[in-house]
Short mmCIF file of N, CA, C and O and ligand atoms in Angstrom, two decimals:
data_model
loop_
_atom_site.label_atom_id
_atom_site.label_comp_id
_atom_site.label_asym_id
_atom_site.label_seq_id
_atom_site.Cartn_x
_atom_site.Cartn_y
_atom_site.Cartn_z
N UNK A 2 -7.36 -18.54 -28.65
CA UNK A 2 -7.19 -18.36 -27.20
C UNK A 2 -5.78 -17.80 -26.94
O UNK A 2 -4.85 -18.00 -27.67
N UNK A 3 -5.73 -17.15 -25.84
CA UNK A 3 -4.44 -16.54 -25.40
C UNK A 3 -3.68 -17.50 -24.56
O UNK A 3 -4.24 -18.46 -24.03
N UNK A 4 -2.36 -17.23 -24.45
CA UNK A 4 -1.56 -18.13 -23.67
C UNK A 4 -1.97 -18.24 -22.19
O UNK A 4 -1.89 -19.27 -21.59
N UNK A 5 -2.51 -17.13 -21.73
CA UNK A 5 -2.91 -17.09 -20.32
C UNK A 5 -4.12 -18.02 -20.06
O UNK A 5 -4.42 -18.37 -18.89
N UNK A 6 -4.81 -18.37 -21.11
CA UNK A 6 -5.92 -19.33 -20.96
C UNK A 6 -5.39 -20.77 -20.71
O UNK A 6 -6.15 -21.66 -20.27
N UNK A 7 -4.13 -21.00 -21.03
CA UNK A 7 -3.53 -22.31 -20.92
C UNK A 7 -2.96 -22.56 -19.55
O UNK A 7 -2.73 -23.71 -19.15
N UNK A 8 -2.63 -21.48 -18.85
CA UNK A 8 -1.86 -21.61 -17.63
C UNK A 8 -2.50 -20.97 -16.39
O UNK A 8 -3.29 -20.03 -16.51
N UNK A 9 -2.17 -21.47 -15.22
CA UNK A 9 -2.47 -20.87 -13.96
C UNK A 9 -1.25 -20.17 -13.49
O UNK A 9 -0.18 -20.74 -13.48
N UNK A 10 -1.37 -18.88 -13.13
CA UNK A 10 -0.20 -18.10 -12.68
C UNK A 10 -0.06 -18.05 -11.17
O UNK A 10 -1.05 -17.93 -10.47
N UNK A 11 1.21 -18.16 -10.73
CA UNK A 11 1.45 -18.06 -9.30
C UNK A 11 2.75 -17.29 -9.13
O UNK A 11 3.74 -17.52 -9.79
N UNK A 12 2.71 -16.31 -8.22
CA UNK A 12 3.93 -15.58 -7.86
C UNK A 12 4.82 -16.40 -6.93
O UNK A 12 4.28 -17.02 -5.98
N UNK A 13 6.10 -16.33 -7.17
CA UNK A 13 7.03 -17.09 -6.32
C UNK A 13 8.27 -16.27 -6.07
O UNK A 13 8.67 -15.51 -6.88
N UNK A 14 8.89 -16.51 -4.94
CA UNK A 14 10.16 -15.91 -4.68
C UNK A 14 11.20 -16.96 -4.38
O UNK A 14 10.96 -17.91 -3.63
N UNK A 15 12.30 -16.87 -5.11
CA UNK A 15 13.36 -17.86 -4.92
C UNK A 15 14.62 -17.18 -4.59
O UNK A 15 14.91 -16.05 -5.05
N UNK A 16 15.49 -17.84 -3.78
CA UNK A 16 16.76 -17.25 -3.41
C UNK A 16 17.80 -17.65 -4.45
O UNK A 16 17.96 -18.81 -4.78
N UNK A 17 18.57 -16.63 -4.90
CA UNK A 17 19.63 -16.88 -5.83
C UNK A 17 20.85 -16.13 -5.34
O UNK A 17 20.73 -15.06 -4.79
N UNK A 18 22.02 -16.68 -5.64
CA UNK A 18 23.25 -15.97 -5.31
C UNK A 18 23.64 -15.14 -6.57
O UNK A 18 23.74 -15.65 -7.64
N UNK A 19 23.75 -13.82 -6.33
CA UNK A 19 24.02 -12.92 -7.44
C UNK A 19 25.37 -12.18 -7.19
O UNK A 19 25.64 -11.78 -6.04
N UNK A 20 26.14 -12.07 -8.21
CA UNK A 20 27.46 -11.44 -8.12
C UNK A 20 27.35 -9.98 -8.55
O UNK A 20 26.74 -9.66 -9.53
N UNK A 21 27.96 -9.15 -7.74
CA UNK A 21 28.02 -7.68 -8.06
C UNK A 21 29.34 -7.38 -8.70
O UNK A 21 30.44 -7.57 -8.06
N UNK A 22 29.36 -6.85 -9.87
CA UNK A 22 30.58 -6.57 -10.58
C UNK A 22 31.23 -5.26 -10.05
O UNK A 22 32.41 -5.03 -10.36
N UNK A 23 30.48 -4.45 -9.34
CA UNK A 23 31.03 -3.21 -8.82
C UNK A 23 31.93 -3.50 -7.59
O UNK A 23 33.02 -2.96 -7.55
N UNK A 24 31.43 -4.30 -6.67
CA UNK A 24 32.25 -4.55 -5.43
C UNK A 24 32.81 -5.95 -5.44
O UNK A 24 33.47 -6.35 -4.48
N UNK A 25 32.55 -6.72 -6.51
CA UNK A 25 33.09 -8.11 -6.63
C UNK A 25 32.70 -9.04 -5.51
O UNK A 25 33.46 -9.84 -5.04
N UNK A 26 31.47 -8.90 -5.03
CA UNK A 26 31.00 -9.78 -3.98
C UNK A 26 29.69 -10.44 -4.41
O UNK A 26 28.89 -9.81 -5.10
N UNK A 27 29.56 -11.70 -3.96
CA UNK A 27 28.30 -12.42 -4.23
C UNK A 27 27.47 -12.46 -2.95
O UNK A 27 28.03 -12.55 -1.86
N UNK A 28 26.20 -12.41 -3.08
CA UNK A 28 25.29 -12.42 -1.95
C UNK A 28 23.95 -13.06 -2.35
O UNK A 28 23.60 -13.02 -3.54
N UNK A 29 23.25 -13.62 -1.37
CA UNK A 29 21.92 -14.15 -1.70
C UNK A 29 20.90 -13.08 -1.83
O UNK A 29 20.87 -12.13 -1.03
N UNK A 30 20.03 -13.22 -2.84
CA UNK A 30 18.92 -12.21 -3.05
C UNK A 30 17.62 -13.00 -3.28
O UNK A 30 17.65 -14.08 -3.82
N UNK A 31 16.54 -12.41 -2.87
CA UNK A 31 15.21 -12.97 -3.11
C UNK A 31 14.75 -12.41 -4.47
O UNK A 31 14.59 -11.24 -4.65
N UNK A 32 14.62 -13.31 -5.43
CA UNK A 32 14.21 -12.98 -6.78
C UNK A 32 12.76 -13.39 -7.02
O UNK A 32 12.41 -14.52 -6.75
N UNK A 33 12.01 -12.52 -7.64
CA UNK A 33 10.60 -12.83 -7.92
C UNK A 33 10.42 -13.47 -9.25
O UNK A 33 11.04 -13.09 -10.25
N UNK A 34 9.62 -14.51 -9.30
CA UNK A 34 9.27 -15.26 -10.53
C UNK A 34 7.75 -15.38 -10.58
O UNK A 34 7.10 -15.32 -9.60
N UNK A 35 7.29 -15.63 -11.82
CA UNK A 35 5.89 -16.05 -12.04
C UNK A 35 5.95 -17.50 -12.53
O UNK A 35 6.62 -17.74 -13.55
N UNK A 36 5.31 -18.39 -11.83
CA UNK A 36 5.24 -19.77 -12.29
C UNK A 36 3.95 -19.99 -13.05
O UNK A 36 2.88 -19.67 -12.59
N UNK A 37 4.05 -20.46 -14.31
CA UNK A 37 2.89 -20.76 -15.13
C UNK A 37 2.73 -22.27 -15.22
O UNK A 37 3.53 -22.93 -15.84
N UNK A 38 1.66 -22.75 -14.60
CA UNK A 38 1.40 -24.21 -14.60
C UNK A 38 0.25 -24.44 -15.55
O UNK A 38 -0.79 -23.81 -15.46
N UNK A 39 0.44 -25.43 -16.41
CA UNK A 39 -0.56 -25.80 -17.39
C UNK A 39 -1.85 -26.24 -16.69
O UNK A 39 -1.78 -27.03 -15.72
N UNK A 40 -2.97 -25.73 -17.21
CA UNK A 40 -4.27 -26.18 -16.67
C UNK A 40 -4.54 -27.66 -16.95
O UNK A 40 -4.00 -28.22 -17.89
N UNK A 41 -5.45 -28.22 -16.21
CA UNK A 41 -5.81 -29.63 -16.39
C UNK A 41 -6.42 -29.80 -17.82
O UNK A 41 -6.14 -30.79 -18.45
N UNK A 42 -7.27 -28.87 -18.22
CA UNK A 42 -7.92 -29.05 -19.52
C UNK A 42 -8.26 -27.67 -20.04
O UNK A 42 -8.33 -26.67 -19.26
N UNK A 43 -8.65 -27.59 -21.26
CA UNK A 43 -9.03 -26.35 -21.90
C UNK A 43 -10.57 -26.18 -21.84
O UNK A 43 -11.25 -27.17 -21.83
N UNK A 44 -11.00 -24.93 -21.80
CA UNK A 44 -12.44 -24.70 -21.89
C UNK A 44 -13.04 -25.23 -23.16
O UNK A 44 -12.33 -25.36 -24.17
N UNK A 45 -14.33 -25.56 -23.21
CA UNK A 45 -14.97 -26.13 -24.39
C UNK A 45 -14.83 -25.26 -25.65
O UNK A 45 -14.88 -25.80 -26.75
N UNK A 46 -14.66 -23.97 -25.48
CA UNK A 46 -14.61 -23.09 -26.66
C UNK A 46 -13.26 -23.21 -27.44
O UNK A 46 -13.11 -22.58 -28.47
N UNK A 47 -12.33 -24.00 -26.91
CA UNK A 47 -11.04 -24.17 -27.59
C UNK A 47 -11.19 -24.81 -28.95
O UNK A 47 -11.96 -25.70 -29.15
N UNK A 48 -10.40 -24.22 -29.90
CA UNK A 48 -10.42 -24.77 -31.25
C UNK A 48 -9.41 -25.91 -31.37
O UNK A 48 -8.64 -26.14 -30.45
N UNK A 49 -9.42 -26.55 -32.51
CA UNK A 49 -8.47 -27.63 -32.89
C UNK A 49 -7.07 -27.13 -32.72
O UNK A 49 -6.17 -27.82 -32.12
N UNK A 50 -6.83 -25.89 -33.21
CA UNK A 50 -5.52 -25.26 -33.17
C UNK A 50 -5.08 -25.00 -31.74
O UNK A 50 -3.95 -25.25 -31.34
N UNK A 51 -6.04 -24.48 -30.89
CA UNK A 51 -5.76 -24.29 -29.45
C UNK A 51 -5.32 -25.59 -28.79
O UNK A 51 -4.39 -25.58 -28.00
N UNK A 52 -6.03 -26.66 -29.13
CA UNK A 52 -5.73 -27.96 -28.52
C UNK A 52 -4.31 -28.39 -28.84
O UNK A 52 -3.62 -28.95 -28.03
N UNK A 53 -3.90 -28.16 -30.09
CA UNK A 53 -2.52 -28.57 -30.52
C UNK A 53 -1.50 -27.75 -29.79
O UNK A 53 -0.53 -28.29 -29.31
N UNK A 54 -1.80 -26.48 -29.69
CA UNK A 54 -0.85 -25.58 -28.94
C UNK A 54 -0.78 -25.95 -27.47
O UNK A 54 0.28 -25.94 -26.82
N UNK A 55 -1.95 -26.24 -26.92
CA UNK A 55 -2.03 -26.60 -25.51
C UNK A 55 -1.25 -27.90 -25.24
O UNK A 55 -0.56 -28.04 -24.25
N UNK A 56 -1.36 -28.84 -26.15
CA UNK A 56 -0.66 -30.13 -26.00
C UNK A 56 0.86 -29.94 -25.95
O UNK A 56 1.52 -30.61 -25.20
N UNK A 57 1.31 -28.98 -26.77
CA UNK A 57 2.75 -28.77 -26.85
C UNK A 57 3.26 -27.90 -25.75
O UNK A 57 4.49 -27.85 -25.45
N UNK A 58 2.36 -27.20 -25.04
CA UNK A 58 2.80 -26.25 -24.00
C UNK A 58 3.36 -26.97 -22.79
O UNK A 58 2.98 -28.12 -22.45
N UNK A 59 4.33 -26.35 -22.15
CA UNK A 59 4.99 -26.87 -20.93
C UNK A 59 4.95 -25.82 -19.85
O UNK A 59 4.86 -24.65 -20.12
N UNK A 60 4.98 -26.34 -18.57
CA UNK A 60 5.07 -25.42 -17.48
C UNK A 60 6.41 -24.63 -17.53
O UNK A 60 7.40 -25.15 -17.97
N UNK A 61 6.36 -23.35 -17.13
CA UNK A 61 7.58 -22.56 -17.15
C UNK A 61 7.54 -21.46 -16.17
O UNK A 61 6.44 -21.18 -15.58
N UNK A 62 8.68 -20.83 -15.87
CA UNK A 62 8.75 -19.74 -14.97
C UNK A 62 9.34 -18.54 -15.71
O UNK A 62 10.24 -18.68 -16.51
N UNK A 63 8.82 -17.37 -15.41
CA UNK A 63 9.30 -16.13 -15.99
C UNK A 63 9.87 -15.28 -14.87
O UNK A 63 9.23 -15.12 -13.81
N UNK A 64 11.06 -14.77 -15.04
CA UNK A 64 11.62 -13.91 -14.02
C UNK A 64 11.04 -12.53 -14.08
O UNK A 64 10.84 -11.96 -15.14
N UNK A 65 10.69 -12.01 -12.90
CA UNK A 65 10.05 -10.67 -12.81
C UNK A 65 11.14 -9.59 -12.62
O UNK A 65 11.14 -8.52 -13.23
N UNK A 66 12.09 -9.91 -11.69
CA UNK A 66 13.11 -8.90 -11.42
C UNK A 66 14.22 -8.88 -12.44
O UNK A 66 14.75 -9.90 -12.86
N UNK A 67 14.57 -7.70 -12.88
CA UNK A 67 15.67 -7.50 -13.86
C UNK A 67 16.90 -6.87 -13.19
O UNK A 67 18.03 -7.08 -13.56
N UNK A 68 16.64 -6.02 -12.22
CA UNK A 68 17.71 -5.29 -11.54
C UNK A 68 17.54 -5.39 -10.04
O UNK A 68 16.46 -5.53 -9.54
N UNK A 69 18.67 -5.37 -9.32
CA UNK A 69 18.69 -5.41 -7.89
C UNK A 69 19.58 -4.24 -7.41
O UNK A 69 20.31 -3.65 -8.15
N UNK A 70 19.41 -3.98 -6.09
CA UNK A 70 20.29 -3.03 -5.46
C UNK A 70 21.25 -3.86 -4.63
O UNK A 70 20.87 -4.72 -3.87
N UNK A 71 22.58 -3.67 -4.83
CA UNK A 71 23.59 -4.51 -4.13
C UNK A 71 23.40 -4.33 -2.62
O UNK A 71 23.23 -3.22 -2.09
N UNK A 72 23.43 -5.49 -1.94
CA UNK A 72 23.16 -5.51 -0.50
C UNK A 72 24.41 -5.16 0.37
O UNK A 72 24.30 -4.96 1.56
N UNK A 73 25.55 -5.04 -0.28
CA UNK A 73 26.73 -4.61 0.41
C UNK A 73 26.58 -3.11 0.76
O UNK A 73 26.51 -2.28 -0.10
N UNK A 74 26.57 -2.81 2.10
CA UNK A 74 26.31 -1.38 2.46
C UNK A 74 27.38 -0.40 1.97
O UNK A 74 27.06 0.79 1.80
N UNK A 75 28.56 -0.90 1.64
CA UNK A 75 29.60 0.01 1.12
C UNK A 75 29.49 0.16 -0.38
O UNK A 75 30.25 0.88 -1.00
N UNK A 76 28.55 -0.59 -0.99
CA UNK A 76 28.37 -0.49 -2.42
C UNK A 76 27.05 0.08 -2.83
O UNK A 76 26.92 1.23 -3.16
N UNK A 77 25.99 -0.73 -2.70
CA UNK A 77 24.61 -0.27 -2.96
C UNK A 77 24.38 0.02 -4.42
O UNK A 77 23.40 0.71 -4.76
N UNK A 78 25.23 -0.44 -5.32
CA UNK A 78 25.06 -0.19 -6.74
C UNK A 78 23.97 -1.03 -7.35
O UNK A 78 23.56 -2.05 -6.78
N UNK A 79 23.58 -0.62 -8.53
CA UNK A 79 22.54 -1.37 -9.25
C UNK A 79 23.18 -2.56 -9.94
O UNK A 79 24.24 -2.46 -10.55
N UNK A 80 22.55 -3.72 -9.79
CA UNK A 80 23.05 -4.94 -10.44
C UNK A 80 21.99 -5.39 -11.48
O UNK A 80 20.87 -5.56 -11.13
N UNK A 81 22.45 -5.55 -12.68
CA UNK A 81 21.53 -6.11 -13.73
C UNK A 81 21.71 -7.62 -13.65
O UNK A 81 22.83 -8.10 -13.69
N UNK A 82 20.63 -8.30 -13.55
CA UNK A 82 20.66 -9.73 -13.40
C UNK A 82 20.89 -10.32 -14.78
O UNK A 82 19.99 -10.41 -15.62
N UNK A 83 22.11 -10.80 -15.01
CA UNK A 83 22.42 -11.40 -16.31
C UNK A 83 22.75 -12.87 -16.14
O UNK A 83 22.83 -13.65 -17.13
N UNK A 84 22.96 -13.34 -14.90
CA UNK A 84 23.39 -14.66 -14.64
C UNK A 84 22.25 -15.68 -14.62
O UNK A 84 22.43 -16.88 -14.57
N UNK A 85 21.00 -15.14 -14.58
CA UNK A 85 19.82 -16.04 -14.54
C UNK A 85 19.00 -15.90 -15.88
O UNK A 85 18.96 -14.81 -16.44
N UNK A 86 18.49 -17.01 -16.30
CA UNK A 86 17.61 -16.99 -17.51
C UNK A 86 16.35 -16.15 -17.22
O UNK A 86 15.93 -16.03 -16.06
N UNK A 87 15.80 -15.63 -18.26
CA UNK A 87 14.53 -14.92 -18.14
C UNK A 87 13.33 -15.88 -18.08
O UNK A 87 12.38 -15.62 -17.38
N UNK A 88 13.46 -16.95 -18.81
CA UNK A 88 12.43 -17.95 -18.89
C UNK A 88 13.03 -19.30 -18.57
O UNK A 88 14.09 -19.60 -19.17
N UNK A 89 12.46 -20.08 -17.67
CA UNK A 89 13.00 -21.37 -17.31
C UNK A 89 11.86 -22.42 -17.55
O UNK A 89 10.78 -22.26 -16.96
N UNK A 90 12.14 -23.35 -18.41
CA UNK A 90 11.13 -24.45 -18.65
C UNK A 90 11.24 -25.43 -17.50
O UNK A 90 12.33 -25.68 -16.99
N UNK A 91 10.10 -25.93 -17.07
CA UNK A 91 10.06 -26.82 -15.89
C UNK A 91 9.87 -28.25 -16.33
O UNK A 91 9.36 -28.52 -17.40
ZN1 LIG B 1 28.09 -4.31 -4.94
#
């Protein structure tokens, strides 16, 4: 079974404060995440191995956005998001 068989996916937007190294200003940005919540149970076709993997699996979030456009109108540079993790365990 694939990992996506273990989880329910939901898109989420969270506000984070991101620092721009070009203009040295921090501002709040809406960052997109995908929340993967473990399903209640596995379908009957799951193997022994799938069940072991499913048991060990945890809910987590994956960050969708990697880059932003600086919201400072005098800057507008590209910001690479390095201050946030790509995957967050819940
Ligand atoms: Zn900036």
